C-alpha positions as a Markdown table, in Angstrom:
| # | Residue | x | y | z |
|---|---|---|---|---|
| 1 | Unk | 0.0 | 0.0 | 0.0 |
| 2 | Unk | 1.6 | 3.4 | -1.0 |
| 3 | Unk | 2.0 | 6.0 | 1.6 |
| 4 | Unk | 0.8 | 9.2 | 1.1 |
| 5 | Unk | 2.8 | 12.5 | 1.4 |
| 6 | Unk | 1.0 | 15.0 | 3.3 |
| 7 | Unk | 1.9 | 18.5 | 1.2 |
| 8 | Unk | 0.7 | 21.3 | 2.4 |
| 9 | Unk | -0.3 | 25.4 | 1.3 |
| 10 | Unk | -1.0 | 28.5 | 3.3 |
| 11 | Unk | -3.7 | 31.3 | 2.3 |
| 12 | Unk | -3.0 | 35.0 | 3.1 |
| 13 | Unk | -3.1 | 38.3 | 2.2 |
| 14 | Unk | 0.2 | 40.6 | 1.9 |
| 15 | Unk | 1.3 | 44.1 | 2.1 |
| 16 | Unk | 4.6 | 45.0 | -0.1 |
| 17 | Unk | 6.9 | 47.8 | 0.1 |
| 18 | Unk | 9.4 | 48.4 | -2.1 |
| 19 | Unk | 12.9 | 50.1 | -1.3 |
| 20 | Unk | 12.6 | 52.5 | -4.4 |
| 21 | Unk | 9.4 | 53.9 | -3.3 |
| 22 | Unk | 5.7 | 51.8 | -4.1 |
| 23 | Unk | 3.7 | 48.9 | -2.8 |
| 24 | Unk | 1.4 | 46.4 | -3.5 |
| 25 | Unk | -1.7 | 44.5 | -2.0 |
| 26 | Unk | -2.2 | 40.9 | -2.7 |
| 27 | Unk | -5.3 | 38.7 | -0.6 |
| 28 | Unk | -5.8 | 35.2 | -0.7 |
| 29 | Unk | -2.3 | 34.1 | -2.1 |
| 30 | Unk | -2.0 | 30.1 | -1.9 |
| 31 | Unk | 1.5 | 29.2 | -1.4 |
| 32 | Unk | 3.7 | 26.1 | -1.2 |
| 33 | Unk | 5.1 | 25.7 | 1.7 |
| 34 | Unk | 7.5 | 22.8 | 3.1 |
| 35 | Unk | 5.5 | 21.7 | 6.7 |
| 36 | Unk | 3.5 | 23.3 | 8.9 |
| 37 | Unk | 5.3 | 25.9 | 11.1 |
| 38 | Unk | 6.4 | 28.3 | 8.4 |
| 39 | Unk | 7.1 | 31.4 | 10.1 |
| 40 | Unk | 5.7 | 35.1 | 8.8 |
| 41 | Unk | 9.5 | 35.7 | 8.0 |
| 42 | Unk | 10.2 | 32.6 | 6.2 |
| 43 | Unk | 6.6 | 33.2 | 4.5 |
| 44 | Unk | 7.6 | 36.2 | 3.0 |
| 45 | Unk | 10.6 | 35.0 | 1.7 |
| 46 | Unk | 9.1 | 32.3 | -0.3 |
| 47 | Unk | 6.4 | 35.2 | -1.3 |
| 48 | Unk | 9.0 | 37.2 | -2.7 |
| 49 | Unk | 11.1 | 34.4 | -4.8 |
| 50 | Unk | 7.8 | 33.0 | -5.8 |
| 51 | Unk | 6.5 | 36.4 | -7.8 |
| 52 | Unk | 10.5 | 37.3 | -8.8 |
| 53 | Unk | 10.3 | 40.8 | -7.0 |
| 54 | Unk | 13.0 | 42.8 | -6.8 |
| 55 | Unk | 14.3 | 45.9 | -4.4 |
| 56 | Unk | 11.5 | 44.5 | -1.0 |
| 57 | Unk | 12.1 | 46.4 | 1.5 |
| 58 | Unk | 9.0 | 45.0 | 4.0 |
| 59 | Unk | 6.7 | 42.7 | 3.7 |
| 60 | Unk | 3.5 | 42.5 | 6.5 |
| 61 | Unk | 1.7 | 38.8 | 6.1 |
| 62 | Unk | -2.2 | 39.2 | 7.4 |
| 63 | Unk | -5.1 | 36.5 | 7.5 |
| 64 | Unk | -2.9 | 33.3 | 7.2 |
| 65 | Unk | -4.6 | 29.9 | 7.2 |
| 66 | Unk | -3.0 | 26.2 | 6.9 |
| 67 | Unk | -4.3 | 24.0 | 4.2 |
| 68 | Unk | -3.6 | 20.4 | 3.9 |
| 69 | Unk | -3.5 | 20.8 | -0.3 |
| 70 | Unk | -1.2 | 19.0 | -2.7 |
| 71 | Unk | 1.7 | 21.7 | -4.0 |
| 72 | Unk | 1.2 | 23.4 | -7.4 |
| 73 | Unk | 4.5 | 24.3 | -8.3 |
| 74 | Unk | 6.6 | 27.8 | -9.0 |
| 75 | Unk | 9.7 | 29.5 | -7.8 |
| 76 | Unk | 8.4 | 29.0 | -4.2 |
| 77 | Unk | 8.7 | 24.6 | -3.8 |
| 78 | Unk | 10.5 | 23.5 | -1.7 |
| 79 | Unk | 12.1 | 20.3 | -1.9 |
| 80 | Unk | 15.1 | 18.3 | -2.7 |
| 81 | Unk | 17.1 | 19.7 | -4.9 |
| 82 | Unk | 17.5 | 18.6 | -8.6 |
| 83 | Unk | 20.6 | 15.7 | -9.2 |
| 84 | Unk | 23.5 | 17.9 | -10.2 |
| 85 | Unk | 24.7 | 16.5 | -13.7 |
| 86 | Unk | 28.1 | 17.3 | -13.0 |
| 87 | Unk | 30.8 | 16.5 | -10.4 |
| 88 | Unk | 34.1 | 18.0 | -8.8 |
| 89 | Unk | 37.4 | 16.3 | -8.4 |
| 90 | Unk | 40.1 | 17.6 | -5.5 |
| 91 | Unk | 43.8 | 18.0 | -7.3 |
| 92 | Unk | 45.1 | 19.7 | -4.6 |
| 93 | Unk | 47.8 | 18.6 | -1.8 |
| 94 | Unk | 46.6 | 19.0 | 1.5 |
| 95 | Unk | 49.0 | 22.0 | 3.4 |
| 96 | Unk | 50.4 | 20.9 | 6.7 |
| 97 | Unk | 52.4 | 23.1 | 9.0 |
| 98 | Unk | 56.1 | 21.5 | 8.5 |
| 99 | Unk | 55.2 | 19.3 | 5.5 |
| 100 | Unk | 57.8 | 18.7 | 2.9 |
| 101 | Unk | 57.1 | 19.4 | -0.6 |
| 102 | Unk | 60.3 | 19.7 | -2.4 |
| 103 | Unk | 63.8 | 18.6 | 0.2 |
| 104 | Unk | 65.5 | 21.0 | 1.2 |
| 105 | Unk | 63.3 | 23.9 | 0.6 |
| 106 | Unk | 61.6 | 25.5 | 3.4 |
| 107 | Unk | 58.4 | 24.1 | 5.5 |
| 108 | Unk | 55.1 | 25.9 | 5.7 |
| 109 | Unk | 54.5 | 27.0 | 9.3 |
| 110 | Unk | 51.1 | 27.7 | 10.5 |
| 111 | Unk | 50.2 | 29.3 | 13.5 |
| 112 | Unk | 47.4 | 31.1 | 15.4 |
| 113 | Unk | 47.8 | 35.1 | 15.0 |
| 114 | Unk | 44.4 | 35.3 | 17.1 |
| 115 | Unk | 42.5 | 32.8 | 19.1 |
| 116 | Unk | 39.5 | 32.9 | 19.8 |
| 117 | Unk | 40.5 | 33.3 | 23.9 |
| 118 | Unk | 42.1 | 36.5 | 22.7 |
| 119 | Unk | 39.5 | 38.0 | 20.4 |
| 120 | Unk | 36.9 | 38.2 | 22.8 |
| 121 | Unk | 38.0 | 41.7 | 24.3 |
| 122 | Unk | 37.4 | 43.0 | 20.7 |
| 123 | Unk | 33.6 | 41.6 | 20.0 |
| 124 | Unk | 30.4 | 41.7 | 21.7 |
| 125 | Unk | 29.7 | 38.9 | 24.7 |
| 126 | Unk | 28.9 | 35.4 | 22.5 |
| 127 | Unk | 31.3 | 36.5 | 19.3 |
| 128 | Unk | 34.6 | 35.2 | 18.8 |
| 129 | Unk | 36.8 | 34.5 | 16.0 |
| 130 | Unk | 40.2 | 33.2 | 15.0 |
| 131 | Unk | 42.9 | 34.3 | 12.9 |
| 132 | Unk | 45.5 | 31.7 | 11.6 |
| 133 | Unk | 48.9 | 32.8 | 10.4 |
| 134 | Unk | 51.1 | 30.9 | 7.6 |
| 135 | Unk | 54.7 | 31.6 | 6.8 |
| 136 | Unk | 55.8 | 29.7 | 3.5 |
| 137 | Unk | 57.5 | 29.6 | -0.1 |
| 138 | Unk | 55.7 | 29.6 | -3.3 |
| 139 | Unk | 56.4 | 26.4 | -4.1 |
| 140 | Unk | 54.6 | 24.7 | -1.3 |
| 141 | Unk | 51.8 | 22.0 | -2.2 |
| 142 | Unk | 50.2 | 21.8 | -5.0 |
| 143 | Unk | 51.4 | 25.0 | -7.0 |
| 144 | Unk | 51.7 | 27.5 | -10.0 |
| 145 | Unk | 54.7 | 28.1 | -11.9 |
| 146 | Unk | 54.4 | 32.3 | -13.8 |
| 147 | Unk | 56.5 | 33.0 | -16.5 |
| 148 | Unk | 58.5 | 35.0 | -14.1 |
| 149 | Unk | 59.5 | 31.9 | -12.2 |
| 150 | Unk | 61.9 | 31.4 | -14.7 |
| 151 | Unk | 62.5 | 34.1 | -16.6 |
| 152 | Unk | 63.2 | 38.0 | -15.6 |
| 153 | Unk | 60.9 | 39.7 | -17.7 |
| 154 | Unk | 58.2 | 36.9 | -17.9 |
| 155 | Unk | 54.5 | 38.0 | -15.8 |
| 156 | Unk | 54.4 | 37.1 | -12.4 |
| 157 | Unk | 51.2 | 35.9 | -10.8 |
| 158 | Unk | 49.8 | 39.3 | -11.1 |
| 159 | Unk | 50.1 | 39.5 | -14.7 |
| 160 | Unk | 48.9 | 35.6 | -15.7 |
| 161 | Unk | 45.1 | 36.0 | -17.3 |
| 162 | Unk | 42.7 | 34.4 | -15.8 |
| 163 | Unk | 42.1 | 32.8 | -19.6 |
| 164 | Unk | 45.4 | 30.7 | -18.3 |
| 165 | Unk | 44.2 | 29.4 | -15.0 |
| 166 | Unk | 40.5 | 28.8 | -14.8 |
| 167 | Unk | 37.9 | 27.0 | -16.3 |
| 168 | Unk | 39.7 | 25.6 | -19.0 |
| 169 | Unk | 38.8 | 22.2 | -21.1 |
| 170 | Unk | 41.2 | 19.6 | -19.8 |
| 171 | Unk | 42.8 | 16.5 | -21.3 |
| 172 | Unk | 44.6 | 13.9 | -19.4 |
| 173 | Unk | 47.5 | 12.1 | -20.7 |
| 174 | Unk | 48.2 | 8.8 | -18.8 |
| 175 | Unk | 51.3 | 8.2 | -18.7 |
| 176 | Unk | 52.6 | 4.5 | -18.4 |
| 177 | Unk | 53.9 | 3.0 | -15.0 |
| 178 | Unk | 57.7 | 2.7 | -15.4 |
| 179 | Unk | 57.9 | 5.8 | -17.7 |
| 180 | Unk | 59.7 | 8.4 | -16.9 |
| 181 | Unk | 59.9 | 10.8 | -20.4 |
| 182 | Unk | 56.8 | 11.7 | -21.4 |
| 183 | Unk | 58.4 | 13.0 | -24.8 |
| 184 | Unk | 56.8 | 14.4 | -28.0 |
| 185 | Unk | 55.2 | 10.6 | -29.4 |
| 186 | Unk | 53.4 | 9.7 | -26.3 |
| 187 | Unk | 51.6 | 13.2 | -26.1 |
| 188 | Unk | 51.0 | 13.4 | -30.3 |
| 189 | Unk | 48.0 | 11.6 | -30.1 |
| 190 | Unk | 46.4 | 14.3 | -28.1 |
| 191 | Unk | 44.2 | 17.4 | -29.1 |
| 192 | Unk | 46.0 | 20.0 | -26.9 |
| 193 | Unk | 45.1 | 23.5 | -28.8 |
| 194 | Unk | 43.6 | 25.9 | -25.9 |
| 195 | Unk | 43.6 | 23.1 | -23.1 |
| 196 | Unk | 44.6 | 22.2 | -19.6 |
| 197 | Unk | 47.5 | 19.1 | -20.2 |
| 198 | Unk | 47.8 | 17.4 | -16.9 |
| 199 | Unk | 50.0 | 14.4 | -17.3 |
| 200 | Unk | 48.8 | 11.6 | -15.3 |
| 201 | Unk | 51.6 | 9.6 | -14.0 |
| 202 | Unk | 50.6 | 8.1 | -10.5 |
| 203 | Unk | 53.5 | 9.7 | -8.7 |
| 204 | Unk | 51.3 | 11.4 | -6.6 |
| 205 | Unk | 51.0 | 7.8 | -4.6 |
| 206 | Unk | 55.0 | 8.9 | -3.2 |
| 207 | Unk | 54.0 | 12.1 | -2.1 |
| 208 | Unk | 55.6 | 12.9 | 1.4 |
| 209 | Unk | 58.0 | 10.1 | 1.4 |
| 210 | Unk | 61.7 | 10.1 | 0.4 |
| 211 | Unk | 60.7 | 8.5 | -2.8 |
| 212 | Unk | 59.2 | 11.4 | -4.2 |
| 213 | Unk | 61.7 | 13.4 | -5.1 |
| 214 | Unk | 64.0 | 10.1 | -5.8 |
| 215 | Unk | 65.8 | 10.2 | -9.5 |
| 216 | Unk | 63.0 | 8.2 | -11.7 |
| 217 | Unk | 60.4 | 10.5 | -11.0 |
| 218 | Unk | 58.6 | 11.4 | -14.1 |
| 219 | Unk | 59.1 | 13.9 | -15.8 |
| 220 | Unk | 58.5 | 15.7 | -19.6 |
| 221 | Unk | 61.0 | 16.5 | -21.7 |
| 222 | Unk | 62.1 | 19.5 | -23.6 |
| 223 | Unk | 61.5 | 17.8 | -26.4 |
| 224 | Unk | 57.6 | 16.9 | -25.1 |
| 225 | Unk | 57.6 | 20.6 | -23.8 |
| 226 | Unk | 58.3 | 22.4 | -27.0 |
| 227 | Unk | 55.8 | 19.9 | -29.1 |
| 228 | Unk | 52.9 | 20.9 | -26.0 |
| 229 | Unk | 53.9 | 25.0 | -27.0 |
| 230 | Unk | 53.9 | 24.8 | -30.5 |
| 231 | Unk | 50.1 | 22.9 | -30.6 |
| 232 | Unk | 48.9 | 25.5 | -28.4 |
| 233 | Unk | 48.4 | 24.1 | -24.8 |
| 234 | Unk | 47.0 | 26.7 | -22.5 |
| 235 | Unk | 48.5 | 25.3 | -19.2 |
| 236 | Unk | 50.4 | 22.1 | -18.1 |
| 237 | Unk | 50.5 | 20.1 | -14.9 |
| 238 | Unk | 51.9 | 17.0 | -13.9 |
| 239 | Unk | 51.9 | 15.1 | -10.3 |
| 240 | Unk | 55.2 | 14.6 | -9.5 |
| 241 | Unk | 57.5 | 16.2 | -7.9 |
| 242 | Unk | 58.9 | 18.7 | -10.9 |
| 243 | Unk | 58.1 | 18.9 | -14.4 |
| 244 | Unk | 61.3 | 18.7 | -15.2 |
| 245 | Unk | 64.1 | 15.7 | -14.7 |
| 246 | Unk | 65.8 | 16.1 | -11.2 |
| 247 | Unk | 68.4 | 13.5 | -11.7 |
| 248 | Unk | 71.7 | 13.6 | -12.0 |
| 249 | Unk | 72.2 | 13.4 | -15.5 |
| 250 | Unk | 69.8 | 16.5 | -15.7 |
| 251 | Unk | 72.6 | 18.2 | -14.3 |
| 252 | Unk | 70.4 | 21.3 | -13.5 |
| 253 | Unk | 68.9 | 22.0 | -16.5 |
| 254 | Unk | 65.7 | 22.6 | -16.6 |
| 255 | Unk | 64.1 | 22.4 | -20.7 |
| 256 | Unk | 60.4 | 21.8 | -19.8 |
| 257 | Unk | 60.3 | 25.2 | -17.4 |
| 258 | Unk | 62.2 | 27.1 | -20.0 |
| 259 | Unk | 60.4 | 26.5 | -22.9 |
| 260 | Unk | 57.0 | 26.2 | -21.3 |
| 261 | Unk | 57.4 | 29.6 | -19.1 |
| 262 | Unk | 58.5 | 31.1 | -22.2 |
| 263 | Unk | 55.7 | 30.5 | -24.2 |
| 264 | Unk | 53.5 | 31.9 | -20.9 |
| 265 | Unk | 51.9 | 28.7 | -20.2 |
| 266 | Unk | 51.6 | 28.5 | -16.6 |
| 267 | Unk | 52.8 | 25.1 | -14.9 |
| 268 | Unk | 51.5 | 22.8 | -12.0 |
| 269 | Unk | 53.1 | 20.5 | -10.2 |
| 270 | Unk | 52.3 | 18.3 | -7.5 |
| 271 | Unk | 49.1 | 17.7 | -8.7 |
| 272 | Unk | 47.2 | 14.7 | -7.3 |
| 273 | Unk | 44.0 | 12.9 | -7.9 |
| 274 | Unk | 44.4 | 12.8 | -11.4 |
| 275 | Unk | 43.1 | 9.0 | -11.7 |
| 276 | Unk | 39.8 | 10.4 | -11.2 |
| 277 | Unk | 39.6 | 12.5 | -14.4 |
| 278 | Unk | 37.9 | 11.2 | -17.6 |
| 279 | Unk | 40.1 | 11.5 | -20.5 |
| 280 | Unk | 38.4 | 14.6 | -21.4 |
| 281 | Unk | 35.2 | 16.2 | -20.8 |
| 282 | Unk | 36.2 | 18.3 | -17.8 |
| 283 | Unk | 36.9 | 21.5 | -17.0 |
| 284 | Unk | 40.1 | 22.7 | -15.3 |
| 285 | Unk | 41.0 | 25.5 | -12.6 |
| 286 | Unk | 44.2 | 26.7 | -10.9 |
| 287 | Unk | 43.9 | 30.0 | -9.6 |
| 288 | Unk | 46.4 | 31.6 | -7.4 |
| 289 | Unk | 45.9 | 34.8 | -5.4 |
| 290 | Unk | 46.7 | 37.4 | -7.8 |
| 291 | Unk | 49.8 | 38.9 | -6.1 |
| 292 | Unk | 52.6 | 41.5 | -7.3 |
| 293 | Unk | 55.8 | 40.3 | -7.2 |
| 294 | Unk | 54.9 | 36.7 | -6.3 |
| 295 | Unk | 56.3 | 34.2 | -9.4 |
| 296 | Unk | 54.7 | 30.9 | -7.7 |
| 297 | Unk | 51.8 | 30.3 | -5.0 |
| 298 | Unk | 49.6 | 27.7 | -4.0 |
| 299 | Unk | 46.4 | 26.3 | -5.9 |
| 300 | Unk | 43.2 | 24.6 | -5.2 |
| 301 | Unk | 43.2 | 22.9 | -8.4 |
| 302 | Unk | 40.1 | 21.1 | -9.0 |
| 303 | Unk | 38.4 | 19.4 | -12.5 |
| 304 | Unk | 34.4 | 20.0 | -12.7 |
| 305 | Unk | 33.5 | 16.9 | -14.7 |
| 306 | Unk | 30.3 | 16.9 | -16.8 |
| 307 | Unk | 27.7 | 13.6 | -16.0 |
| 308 | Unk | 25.4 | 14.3 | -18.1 |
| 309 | Unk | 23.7 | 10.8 | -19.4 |
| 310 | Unk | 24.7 | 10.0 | -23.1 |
| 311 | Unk | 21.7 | 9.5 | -25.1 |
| 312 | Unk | 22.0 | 6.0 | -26.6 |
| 313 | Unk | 20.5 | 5.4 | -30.1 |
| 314 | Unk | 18.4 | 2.4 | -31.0 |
């Protein structure tokens, strides 16, 4: 036997004013409503969203009744919202105070600049707040790489568009376990013209262990690098420790920064997650605060992924 849901409206009459001068009169509105002990606040609220009116100022509910009625629909329902068709996948590092992202380079320190002991002197009798404090490096976490990183007169993370760092289509490229080039034939197959390139190798997995920055990380080559400019990529990340080869027959050079930065395609590294990315079909983002005189900063990188059913012939 099916159980019935008990839905229910409420009658009244309203008196509108309006913050540019004006009113209006409505009587015997019905109204969805979401249970029984609506309040005149909350009543008006719905009123307002349910006839699209703009600039209230007050609203005076009169003459209210409860009606046990089945909802009719309009801006006002309430209910559960609609399935979201599309879902979003963390890239980011977590920041810890004294974690280790590159050896050698220094830790991120966070502290408490106000606690919430200390605050109440400032605020009324019931309000407190905290204020943390972190002292760090660009190149902590998951992070950006400007032009300026690498070369003098290249934009810093003032002067990086926002075309360059957010909401960009995406492409993955997955990069075999036990390769460590990721050179110009394993990215060729790839449409990269006014994309985000993130180069999946599974790295990440190493991540705060002495591994990580061990010498067969992954890494692209200048030869990949120059291939990803010349198509057009828009930004490139990677999650491993540097887009660029660390060991010891690198000696120092750095090809995949150079040319990359050059071209004023910003680069992420440390990027994690990636396993959870379609091949495509995603949207990008990793915005850093835009700060003079900063060339690299922390991200919250993240991938919106569209869901939306494919509609199957037949």
């Amino acid at each position: 036997m099916e159980r019935t849901v008990e839905q229910w409206r409420v009658q009244f009459d309203a008196e509108v004013d309006f913050a540019n001068g004006g009113g209006l009169r409505t009587d015997g509105v019905r109204l969805d409503v979401p249970g029984t002990d609506i309040s005149d606040d909350d009543l008006a609220a719905l009123f307002v969203r349910h006839l699209g009116l703009l600039m209230v100022d007050r609203v005076r509910i009169s003459n209210r009744s409860l009606l046990a009625e089945p909802h009719k629909g309009g801006r006002a329902v309430v209910g559960n919202a609609p399935p979201s068709n599309r879902r979003l996948v963390e890239l980011s590092q977590v920041i810890r105070d004294g974690m280790t992202t590159l050896p050698g380079w220094l830790e991120p320190r966070i502290t408490r600049w106000l606690t919430f002991a200390e605050s109440r002197s400032r605020y009324a009798e019931g309000t407190e707040f905290q204020a943390t404090r972190i002292d760090l490096i660009g190149n902590t976490g998951t992070y950006l790489d400007s032009p300026a990183h690498r070369w003098a007169d290249g934009a810093d993370l003032s002067g990086v568009p926002l075309e360059r760092l957010a909401d960009l289509p995406g492409t993955v490229v997955r990069v075999p376990a036990g390769v460590r080039a990721v050179d110009r034939l394993m990215l060729a197959p790839y449409e990269v013209a006014g994309r985000a390139v993130l180069l999946h190798t599974g790295w990440d997995a190493h991540f705060g262990t002495d591994r990580y920055a061990g010498p067969d990380h992954p890494y692209l080559t200048g030869d990949g690098a120059r291939w990803l400019a010349e198509a057009g990529a828009t930004l490139v990340g990677i999650d491993s420790v540097n887009i660029d080869d660390m060991g010891p027959a690198a000696a120092g050079e750095r090809p995949a920064h150079s040319v990359l930065l050059a071209a004023g395609i910003p680069v992420v590294e440390h990027l994690t997650g990636l396993a959870g990315l379609p091949p495509e079909g995603f949207r990008f983002t990793a915005a850093p605060p835009r700060i003079e005189g900063m060339v690299t900063f922390p991200v919250r990188a993240f991938a919106v992924v569209d869901i939306t059913p494919t509609r199957q012939s037949g």
